[in-house]
PDB file of C-alpha atoms in Angstrom:
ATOM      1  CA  UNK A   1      99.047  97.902  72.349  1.00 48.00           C
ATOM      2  CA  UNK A   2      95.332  99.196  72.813  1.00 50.00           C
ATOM      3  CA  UNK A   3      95.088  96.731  75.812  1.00 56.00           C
ATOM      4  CA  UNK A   4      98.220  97.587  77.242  1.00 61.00           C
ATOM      5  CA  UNK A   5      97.206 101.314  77.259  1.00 67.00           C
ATOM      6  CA  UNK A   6      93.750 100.184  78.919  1.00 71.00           C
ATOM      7  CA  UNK A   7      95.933  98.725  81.786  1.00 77.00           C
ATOM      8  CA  UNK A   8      97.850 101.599  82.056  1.00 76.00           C
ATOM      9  CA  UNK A   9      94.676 103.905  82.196  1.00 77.00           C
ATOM     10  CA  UNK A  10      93.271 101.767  84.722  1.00 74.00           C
ATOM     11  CA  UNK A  11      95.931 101.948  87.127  1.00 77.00           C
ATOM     12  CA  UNK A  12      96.392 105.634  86.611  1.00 79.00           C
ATOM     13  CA  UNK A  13      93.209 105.625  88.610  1.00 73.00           C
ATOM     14  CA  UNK A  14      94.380 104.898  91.530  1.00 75.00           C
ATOM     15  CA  UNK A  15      95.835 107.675  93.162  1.00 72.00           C
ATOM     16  CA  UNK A  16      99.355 106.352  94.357  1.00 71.00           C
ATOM     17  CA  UNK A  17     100.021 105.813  90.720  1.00 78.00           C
ATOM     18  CA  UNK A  18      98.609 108.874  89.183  1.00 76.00           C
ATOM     19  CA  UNK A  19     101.729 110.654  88.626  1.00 77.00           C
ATOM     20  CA  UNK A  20     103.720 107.989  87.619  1.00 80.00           C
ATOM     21  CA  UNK A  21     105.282 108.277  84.358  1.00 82.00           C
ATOM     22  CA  UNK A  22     104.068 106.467  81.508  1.00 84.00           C
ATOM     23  CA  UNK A  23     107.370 104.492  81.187  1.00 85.00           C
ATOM     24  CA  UNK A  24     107.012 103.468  85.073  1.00 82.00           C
ATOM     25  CA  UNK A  25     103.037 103.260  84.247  1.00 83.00           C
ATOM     26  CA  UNK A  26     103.977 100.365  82.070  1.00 84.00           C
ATOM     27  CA  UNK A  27     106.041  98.784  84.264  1.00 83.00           C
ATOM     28  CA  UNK A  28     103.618  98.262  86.839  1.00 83.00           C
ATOM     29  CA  UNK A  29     100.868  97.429  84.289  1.00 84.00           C
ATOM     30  CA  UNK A  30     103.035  93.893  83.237  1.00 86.00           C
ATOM     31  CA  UNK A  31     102.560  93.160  86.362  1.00 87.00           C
ATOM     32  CA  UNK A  32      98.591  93.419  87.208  1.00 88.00           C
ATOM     33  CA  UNK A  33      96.779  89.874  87.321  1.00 91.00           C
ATOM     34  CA  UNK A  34      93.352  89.857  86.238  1.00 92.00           C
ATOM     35  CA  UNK A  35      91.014  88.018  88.950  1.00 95.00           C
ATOM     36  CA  UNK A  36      87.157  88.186  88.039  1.00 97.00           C
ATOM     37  CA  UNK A  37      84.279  87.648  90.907  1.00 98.00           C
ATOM     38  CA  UNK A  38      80.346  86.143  90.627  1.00 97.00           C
ATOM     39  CA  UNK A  39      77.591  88.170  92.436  1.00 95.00           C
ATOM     40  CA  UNK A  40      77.983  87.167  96.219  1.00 94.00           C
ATOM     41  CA  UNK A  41      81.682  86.040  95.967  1.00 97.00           C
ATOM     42  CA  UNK A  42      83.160  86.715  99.065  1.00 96.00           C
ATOM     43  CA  UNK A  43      86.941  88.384  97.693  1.00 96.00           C
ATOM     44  CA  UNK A  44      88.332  88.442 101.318  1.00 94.00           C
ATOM     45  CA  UNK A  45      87.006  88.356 105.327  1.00 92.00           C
ATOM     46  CA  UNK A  46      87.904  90.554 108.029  1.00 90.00           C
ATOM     47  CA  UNK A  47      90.953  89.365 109.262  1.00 89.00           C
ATOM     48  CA  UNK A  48      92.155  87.339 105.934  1.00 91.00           C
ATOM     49  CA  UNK A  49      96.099  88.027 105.373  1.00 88.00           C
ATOM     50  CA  UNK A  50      96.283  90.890 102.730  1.00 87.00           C
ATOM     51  CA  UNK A  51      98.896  91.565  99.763  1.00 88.00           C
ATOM     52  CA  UNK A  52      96.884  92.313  96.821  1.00 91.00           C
ATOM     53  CA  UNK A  53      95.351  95.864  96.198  1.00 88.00           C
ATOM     54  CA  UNK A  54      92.232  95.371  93.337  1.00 92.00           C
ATOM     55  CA  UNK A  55      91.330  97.936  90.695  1.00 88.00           C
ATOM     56  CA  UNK A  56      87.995  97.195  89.591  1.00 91.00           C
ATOM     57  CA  UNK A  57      87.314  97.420  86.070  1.00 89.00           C
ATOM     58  CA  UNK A  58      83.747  96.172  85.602  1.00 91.00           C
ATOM     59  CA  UNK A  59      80.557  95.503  88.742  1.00 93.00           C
ATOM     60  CA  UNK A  60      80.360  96.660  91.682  1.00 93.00           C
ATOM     61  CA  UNK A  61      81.460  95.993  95.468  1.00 94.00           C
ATOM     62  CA  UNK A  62      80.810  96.606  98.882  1.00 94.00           C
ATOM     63  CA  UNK A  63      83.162  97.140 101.732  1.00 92.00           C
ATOM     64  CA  UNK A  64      81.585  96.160 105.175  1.00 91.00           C
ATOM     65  CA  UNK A  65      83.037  95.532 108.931  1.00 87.00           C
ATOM     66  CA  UNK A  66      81.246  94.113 111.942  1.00 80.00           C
ATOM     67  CA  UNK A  67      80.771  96.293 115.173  1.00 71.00           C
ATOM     68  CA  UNK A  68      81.310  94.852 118.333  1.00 70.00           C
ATOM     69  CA  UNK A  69      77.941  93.935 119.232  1.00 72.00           C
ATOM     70  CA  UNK A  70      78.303  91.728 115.818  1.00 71.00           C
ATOM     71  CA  UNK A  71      76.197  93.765 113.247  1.00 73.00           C
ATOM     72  CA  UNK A  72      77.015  93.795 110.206  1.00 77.00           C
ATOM     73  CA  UNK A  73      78.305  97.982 108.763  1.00 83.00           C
ATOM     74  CA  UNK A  74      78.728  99.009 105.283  1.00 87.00           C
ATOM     75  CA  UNK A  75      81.244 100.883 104.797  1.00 85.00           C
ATOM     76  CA  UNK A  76      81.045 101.620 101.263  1.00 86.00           C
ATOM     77  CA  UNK A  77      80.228 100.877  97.580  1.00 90.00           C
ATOM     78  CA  UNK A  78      82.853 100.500  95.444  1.00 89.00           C
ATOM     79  CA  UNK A  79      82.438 100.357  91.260  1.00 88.00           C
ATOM     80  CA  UNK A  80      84.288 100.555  87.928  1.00 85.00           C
ATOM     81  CA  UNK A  81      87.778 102.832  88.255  1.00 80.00           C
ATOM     82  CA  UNK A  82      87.674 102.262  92.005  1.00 83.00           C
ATOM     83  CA  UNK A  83      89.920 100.529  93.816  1.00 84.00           C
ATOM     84  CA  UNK A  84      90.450  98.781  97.883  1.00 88.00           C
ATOM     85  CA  UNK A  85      93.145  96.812  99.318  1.00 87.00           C
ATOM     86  CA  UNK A  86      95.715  99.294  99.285  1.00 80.00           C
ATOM     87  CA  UNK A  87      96.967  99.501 102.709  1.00 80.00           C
ATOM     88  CA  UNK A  88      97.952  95.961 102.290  1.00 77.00           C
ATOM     89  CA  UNK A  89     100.385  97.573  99.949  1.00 76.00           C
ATOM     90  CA  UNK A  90     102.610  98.478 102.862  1.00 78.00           C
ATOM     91  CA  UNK A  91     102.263  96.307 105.321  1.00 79.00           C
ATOM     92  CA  UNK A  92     101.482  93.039 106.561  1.00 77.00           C
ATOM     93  CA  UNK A  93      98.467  93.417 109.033  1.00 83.00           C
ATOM     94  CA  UNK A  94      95.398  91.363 108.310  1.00 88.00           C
ATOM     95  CA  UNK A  95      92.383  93.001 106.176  1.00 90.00           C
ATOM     96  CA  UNK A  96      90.616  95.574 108.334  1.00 87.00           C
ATOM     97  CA  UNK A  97      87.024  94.812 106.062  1.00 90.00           C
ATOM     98  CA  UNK A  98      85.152  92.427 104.183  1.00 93.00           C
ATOM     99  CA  UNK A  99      84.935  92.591 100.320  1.00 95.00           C
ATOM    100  CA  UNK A 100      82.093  91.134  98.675  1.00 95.00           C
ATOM    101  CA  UNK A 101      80.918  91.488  94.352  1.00 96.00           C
ATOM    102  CA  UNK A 102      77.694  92.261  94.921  1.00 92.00           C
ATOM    103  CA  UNK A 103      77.141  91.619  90.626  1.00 92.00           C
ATOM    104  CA  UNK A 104      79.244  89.853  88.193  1.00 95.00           C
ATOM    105  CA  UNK A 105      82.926  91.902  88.941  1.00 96.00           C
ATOM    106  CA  UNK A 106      86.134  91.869  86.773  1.00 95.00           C
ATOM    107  CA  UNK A 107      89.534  93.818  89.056  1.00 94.00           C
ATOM    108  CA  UNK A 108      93.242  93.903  88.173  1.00 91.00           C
ATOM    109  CA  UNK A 109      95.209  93.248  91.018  1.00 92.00           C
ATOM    110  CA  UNK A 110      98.891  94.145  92.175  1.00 88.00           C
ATOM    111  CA  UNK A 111     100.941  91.790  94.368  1.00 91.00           C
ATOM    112  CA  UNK A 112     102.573  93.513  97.644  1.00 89.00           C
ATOM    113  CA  UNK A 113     106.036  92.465  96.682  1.00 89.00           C
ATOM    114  CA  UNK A 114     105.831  94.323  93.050  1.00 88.00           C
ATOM    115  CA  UNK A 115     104.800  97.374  95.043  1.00 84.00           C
ATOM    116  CA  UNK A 116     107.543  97.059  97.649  1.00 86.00           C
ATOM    117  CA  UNK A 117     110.193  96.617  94.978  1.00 86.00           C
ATOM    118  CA  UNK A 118     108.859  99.633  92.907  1.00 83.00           C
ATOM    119  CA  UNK A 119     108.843 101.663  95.551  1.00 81.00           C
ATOM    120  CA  UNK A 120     112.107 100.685  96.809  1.00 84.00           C
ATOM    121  CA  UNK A 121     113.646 101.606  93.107  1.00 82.00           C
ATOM    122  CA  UNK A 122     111.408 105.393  93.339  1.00 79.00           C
ATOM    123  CA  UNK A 123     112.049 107.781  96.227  1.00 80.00           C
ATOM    124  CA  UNK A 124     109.972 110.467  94.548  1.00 79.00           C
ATOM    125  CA  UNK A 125     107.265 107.988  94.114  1.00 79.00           C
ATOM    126  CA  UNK A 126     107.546 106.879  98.106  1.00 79.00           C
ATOM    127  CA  UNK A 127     107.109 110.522  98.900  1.00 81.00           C
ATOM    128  CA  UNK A 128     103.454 110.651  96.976  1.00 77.00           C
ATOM    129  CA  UNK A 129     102.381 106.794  98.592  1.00 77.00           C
ATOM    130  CA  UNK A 130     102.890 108.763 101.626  1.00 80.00           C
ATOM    131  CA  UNK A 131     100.843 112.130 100.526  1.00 79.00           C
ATOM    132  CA  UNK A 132      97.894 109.964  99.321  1.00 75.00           C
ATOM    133  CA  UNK A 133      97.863 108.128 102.460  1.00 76.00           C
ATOM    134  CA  UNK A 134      98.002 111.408 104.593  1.00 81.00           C
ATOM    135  CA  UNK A 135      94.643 112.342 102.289  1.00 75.00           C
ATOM    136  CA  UNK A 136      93.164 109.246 103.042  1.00 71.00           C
ATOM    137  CA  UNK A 137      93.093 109.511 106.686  1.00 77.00           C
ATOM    138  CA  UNK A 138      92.106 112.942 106.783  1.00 78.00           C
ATOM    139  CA  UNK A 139      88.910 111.160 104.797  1.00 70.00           C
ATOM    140  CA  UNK A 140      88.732 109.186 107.352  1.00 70.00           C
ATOM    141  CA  UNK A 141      88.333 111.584 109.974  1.00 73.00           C
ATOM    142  CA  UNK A 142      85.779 113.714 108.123  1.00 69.00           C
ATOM    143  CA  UNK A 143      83.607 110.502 108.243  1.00 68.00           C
ATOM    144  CA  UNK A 144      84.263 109.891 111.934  1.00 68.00           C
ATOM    145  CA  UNK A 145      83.590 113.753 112.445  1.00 70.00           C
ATOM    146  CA  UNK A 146      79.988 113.422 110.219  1.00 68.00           C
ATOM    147  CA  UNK A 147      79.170 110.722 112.916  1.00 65.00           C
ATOM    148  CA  UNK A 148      79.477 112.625 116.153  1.00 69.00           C
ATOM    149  CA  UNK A 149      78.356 116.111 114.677  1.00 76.00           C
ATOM    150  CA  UNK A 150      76.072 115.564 111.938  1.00 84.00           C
ATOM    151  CA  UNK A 151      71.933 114.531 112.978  1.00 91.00           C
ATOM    152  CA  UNK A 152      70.724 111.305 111.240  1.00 92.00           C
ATOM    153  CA  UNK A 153      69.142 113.225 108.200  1.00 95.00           C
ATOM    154  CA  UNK A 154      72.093 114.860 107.659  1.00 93.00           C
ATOM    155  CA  UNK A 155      74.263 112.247 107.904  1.00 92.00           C
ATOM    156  CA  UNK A 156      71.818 110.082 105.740  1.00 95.00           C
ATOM    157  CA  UNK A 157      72.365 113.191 103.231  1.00 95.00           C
ATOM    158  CA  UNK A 158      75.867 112.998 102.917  1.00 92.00           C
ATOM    159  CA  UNK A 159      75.887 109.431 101.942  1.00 92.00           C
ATOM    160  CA  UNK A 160      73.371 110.030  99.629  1.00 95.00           C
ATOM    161  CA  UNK A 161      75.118 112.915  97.348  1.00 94.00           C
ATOM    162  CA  UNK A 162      78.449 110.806  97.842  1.00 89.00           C
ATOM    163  CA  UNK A 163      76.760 107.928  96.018  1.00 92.00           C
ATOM    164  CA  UNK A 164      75.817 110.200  93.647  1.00 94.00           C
ATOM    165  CA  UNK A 165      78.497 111.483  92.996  1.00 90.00           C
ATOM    166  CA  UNK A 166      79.988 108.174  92.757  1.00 86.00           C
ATOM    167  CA  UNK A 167      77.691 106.102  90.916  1.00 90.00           C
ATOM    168  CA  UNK A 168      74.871 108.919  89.462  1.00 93.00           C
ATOM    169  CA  UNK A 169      73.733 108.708  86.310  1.00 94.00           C
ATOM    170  CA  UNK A 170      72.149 112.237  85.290  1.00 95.00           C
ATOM    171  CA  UNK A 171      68.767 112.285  84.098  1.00 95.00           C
ATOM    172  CA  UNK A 172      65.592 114.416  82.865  1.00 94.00           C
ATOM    173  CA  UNK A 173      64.169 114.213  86.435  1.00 94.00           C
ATOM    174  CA  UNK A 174      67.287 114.489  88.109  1.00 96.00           C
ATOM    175  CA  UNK A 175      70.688 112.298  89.321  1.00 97.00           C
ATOM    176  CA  UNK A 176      69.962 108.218  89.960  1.00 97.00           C
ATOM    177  CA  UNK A 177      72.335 106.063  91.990  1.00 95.00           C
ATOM    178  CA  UNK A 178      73.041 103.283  89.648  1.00 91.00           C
ATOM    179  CA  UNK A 179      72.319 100.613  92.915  1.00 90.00           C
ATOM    180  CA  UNK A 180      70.036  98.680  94.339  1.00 88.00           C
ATOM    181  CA  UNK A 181      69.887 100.215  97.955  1.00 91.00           C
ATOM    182  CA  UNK A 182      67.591  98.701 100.649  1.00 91.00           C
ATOM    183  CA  UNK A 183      66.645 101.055 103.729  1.00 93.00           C
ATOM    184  CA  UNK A 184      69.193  98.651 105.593  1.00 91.00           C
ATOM    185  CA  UNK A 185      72.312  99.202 103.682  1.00 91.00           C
ATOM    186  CA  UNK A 186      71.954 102.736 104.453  1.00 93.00           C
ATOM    187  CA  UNK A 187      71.144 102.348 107.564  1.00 91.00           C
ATOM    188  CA  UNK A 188      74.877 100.169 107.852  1.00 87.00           C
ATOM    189  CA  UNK A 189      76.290 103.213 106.079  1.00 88.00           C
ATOM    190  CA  UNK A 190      74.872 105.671 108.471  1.00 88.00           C
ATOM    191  CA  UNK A 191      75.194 103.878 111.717  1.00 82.00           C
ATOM    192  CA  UNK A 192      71.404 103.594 112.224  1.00 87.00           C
ATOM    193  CA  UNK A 193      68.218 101.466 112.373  1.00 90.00           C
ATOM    194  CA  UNK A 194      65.997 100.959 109.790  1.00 93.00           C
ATOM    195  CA  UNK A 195      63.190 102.335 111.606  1.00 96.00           C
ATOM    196  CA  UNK A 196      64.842 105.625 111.458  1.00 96.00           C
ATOM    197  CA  UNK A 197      66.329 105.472 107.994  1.00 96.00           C
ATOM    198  CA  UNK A 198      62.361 104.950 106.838  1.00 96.00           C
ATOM    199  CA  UNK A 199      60.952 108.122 108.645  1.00 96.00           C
ATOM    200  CA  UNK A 200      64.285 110.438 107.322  1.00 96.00           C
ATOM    201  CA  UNK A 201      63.764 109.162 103.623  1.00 97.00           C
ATOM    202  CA  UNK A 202      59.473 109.876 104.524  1.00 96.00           C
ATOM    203  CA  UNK A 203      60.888 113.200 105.830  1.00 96.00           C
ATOM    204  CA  UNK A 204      63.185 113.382 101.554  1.00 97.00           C
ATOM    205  CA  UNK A 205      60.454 112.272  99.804  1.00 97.00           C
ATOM    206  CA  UNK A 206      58.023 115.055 100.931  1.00 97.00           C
ATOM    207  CA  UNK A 207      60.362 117.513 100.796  1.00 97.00           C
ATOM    208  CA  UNK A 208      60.656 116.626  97.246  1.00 97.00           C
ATOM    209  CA  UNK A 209      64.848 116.272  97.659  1.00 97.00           C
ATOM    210  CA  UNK A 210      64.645 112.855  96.334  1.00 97.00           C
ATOM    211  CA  UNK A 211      62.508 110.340  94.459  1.00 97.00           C
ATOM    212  CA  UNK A 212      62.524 106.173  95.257  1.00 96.00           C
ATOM    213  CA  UNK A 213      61.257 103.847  92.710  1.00 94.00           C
ATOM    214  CA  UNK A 214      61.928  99.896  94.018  1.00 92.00           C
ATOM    215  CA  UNK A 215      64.901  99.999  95.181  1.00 91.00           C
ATOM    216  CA  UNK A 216      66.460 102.937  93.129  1.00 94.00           C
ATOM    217  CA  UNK A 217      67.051 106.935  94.245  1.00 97.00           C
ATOM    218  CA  UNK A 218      66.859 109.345  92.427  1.00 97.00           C
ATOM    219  CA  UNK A 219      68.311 112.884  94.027  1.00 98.00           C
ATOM    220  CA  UNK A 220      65.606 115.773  92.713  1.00 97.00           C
ATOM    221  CA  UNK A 221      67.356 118.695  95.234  1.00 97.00           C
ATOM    222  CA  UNK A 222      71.102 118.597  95.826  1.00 96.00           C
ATOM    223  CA  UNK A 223      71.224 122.221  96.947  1.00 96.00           C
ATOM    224  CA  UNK A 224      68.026 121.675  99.504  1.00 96.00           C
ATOM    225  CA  UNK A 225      70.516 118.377 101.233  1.00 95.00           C
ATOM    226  CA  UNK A 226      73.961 120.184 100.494  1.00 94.00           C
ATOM    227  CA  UNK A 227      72.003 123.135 103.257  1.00 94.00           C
ATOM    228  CA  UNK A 228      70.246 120.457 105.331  1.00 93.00           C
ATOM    229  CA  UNK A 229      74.318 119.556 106.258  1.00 90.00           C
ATOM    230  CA  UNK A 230      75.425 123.031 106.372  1.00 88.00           C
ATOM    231  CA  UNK A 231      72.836 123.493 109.199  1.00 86.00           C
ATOM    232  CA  UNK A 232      73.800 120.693 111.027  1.00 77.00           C
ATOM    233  CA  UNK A 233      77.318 121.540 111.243  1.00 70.00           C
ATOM    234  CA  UNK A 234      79.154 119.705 108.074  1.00 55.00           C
ATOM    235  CA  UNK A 235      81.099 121.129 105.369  1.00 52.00           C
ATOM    236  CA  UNK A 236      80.184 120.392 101.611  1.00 49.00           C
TER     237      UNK A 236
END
């Protein structure tokens, strides 16, 4: 019963099923299949057929795309309660990203055809797929919007506070981003080269806004990089 409840709790997360019912919780939850990944495990390509949407419930994963020049972009980090895959809930297109466990990764998925016949059976619960997805791509657009509007620091800000907020653990001196980030993967998240990522983070550092120990950040002044975006035109 405990385990079953876990299940339940775990798709609740996901926000096409968070006002479900616990009765039609349940029903859904028989039909998760757990699938666990090793660190470097590619889970699917660009391109790959889709079907499955994947609730993580333990490691981490990233989310990355190629541009057309053949570079490699990260999209995002993904970790425990997250989830990806879900457009493949409603249709049949091929996978728009890569996923790849980047450490040792347990997920729950959902097949398509579950999802289909569930939300055949719910009206109500078609309405809400489609409000989440309307949310979604207003996301979307914020992030597009960041990269025409927002200078590199900024930009390199924002990412910064949203893996924070994501995957921060709070401490004495401050929030840390439970990841091992190189200067590249943020360059990939913020659509530019190392070179400039390094003299930004220079830029953080003596400003006293963050703090980088290996490969770990540490976020000293959220208020000091919440204004650096305000000035440069984003919202908070």
């Amino acid at each position: 019963m405990q385990q079953n409840r876990h299940i339940d709790d775990a798709l609740r997360q996901v926000p096409f099923f968070a006002q479900l019912s616990q009765d039609e919780l349940s029903e859904l939850s028989a039909r998760l299949v757990a699938r666990r990944f090793s660190t470097g495990q590619i889970i699917f390509h660009y391109g790959d057929p889709g079907g499955l949407l994947y609730i993580i419930q333990k490691g981490k994963i990233k989310i990355t795309t190629a541009t057309p020049e053949g570079q490699e972009a990260l999209l995002a980090i993904l970790g425990k309660d997250d989830f990806f895959g879900e457009f493949a809930l409603l249709d049949e297109a091929p996978r728009s990203a890569s996923a790849e466990a980047i450490e040792p990764t347990e997920t729950l998925t959902l097949h398509r055809e579950d999802f289909m016949r569930f939300l055949r059976n719910n009206p109500d619960f078609a309405l809400h797929v489609l409000r989440t997805l309307t949310q979604r791509v207003r996301n979307l657009n914020n992030q597009i919007t960041d990269i025409f509007f927002l200078d590199l620091p900024a930009r390199l800000a924002r990412v910064l506070l949203n893996l924070a907020d994501q995957h921060g653990i709070r401490t004495a001196e401050g929030i840390r981003i439970d990841l091992s980030l190189t200067q590249t993967d943020l360059a990939e998240m913020t659509g530019a080269t190392r070179v400039s990522i390094n003299k930004a983070l220079g830029r953080f550092r003596r400003e006293k806004w963050i703090s980088i120990k290996g490969r770990r950040f540490t976020i000293l002044d959220q208020a000091a990089m919440q204004n650096l975006i305000q000035i440069s035109g984003g919202t908070v």
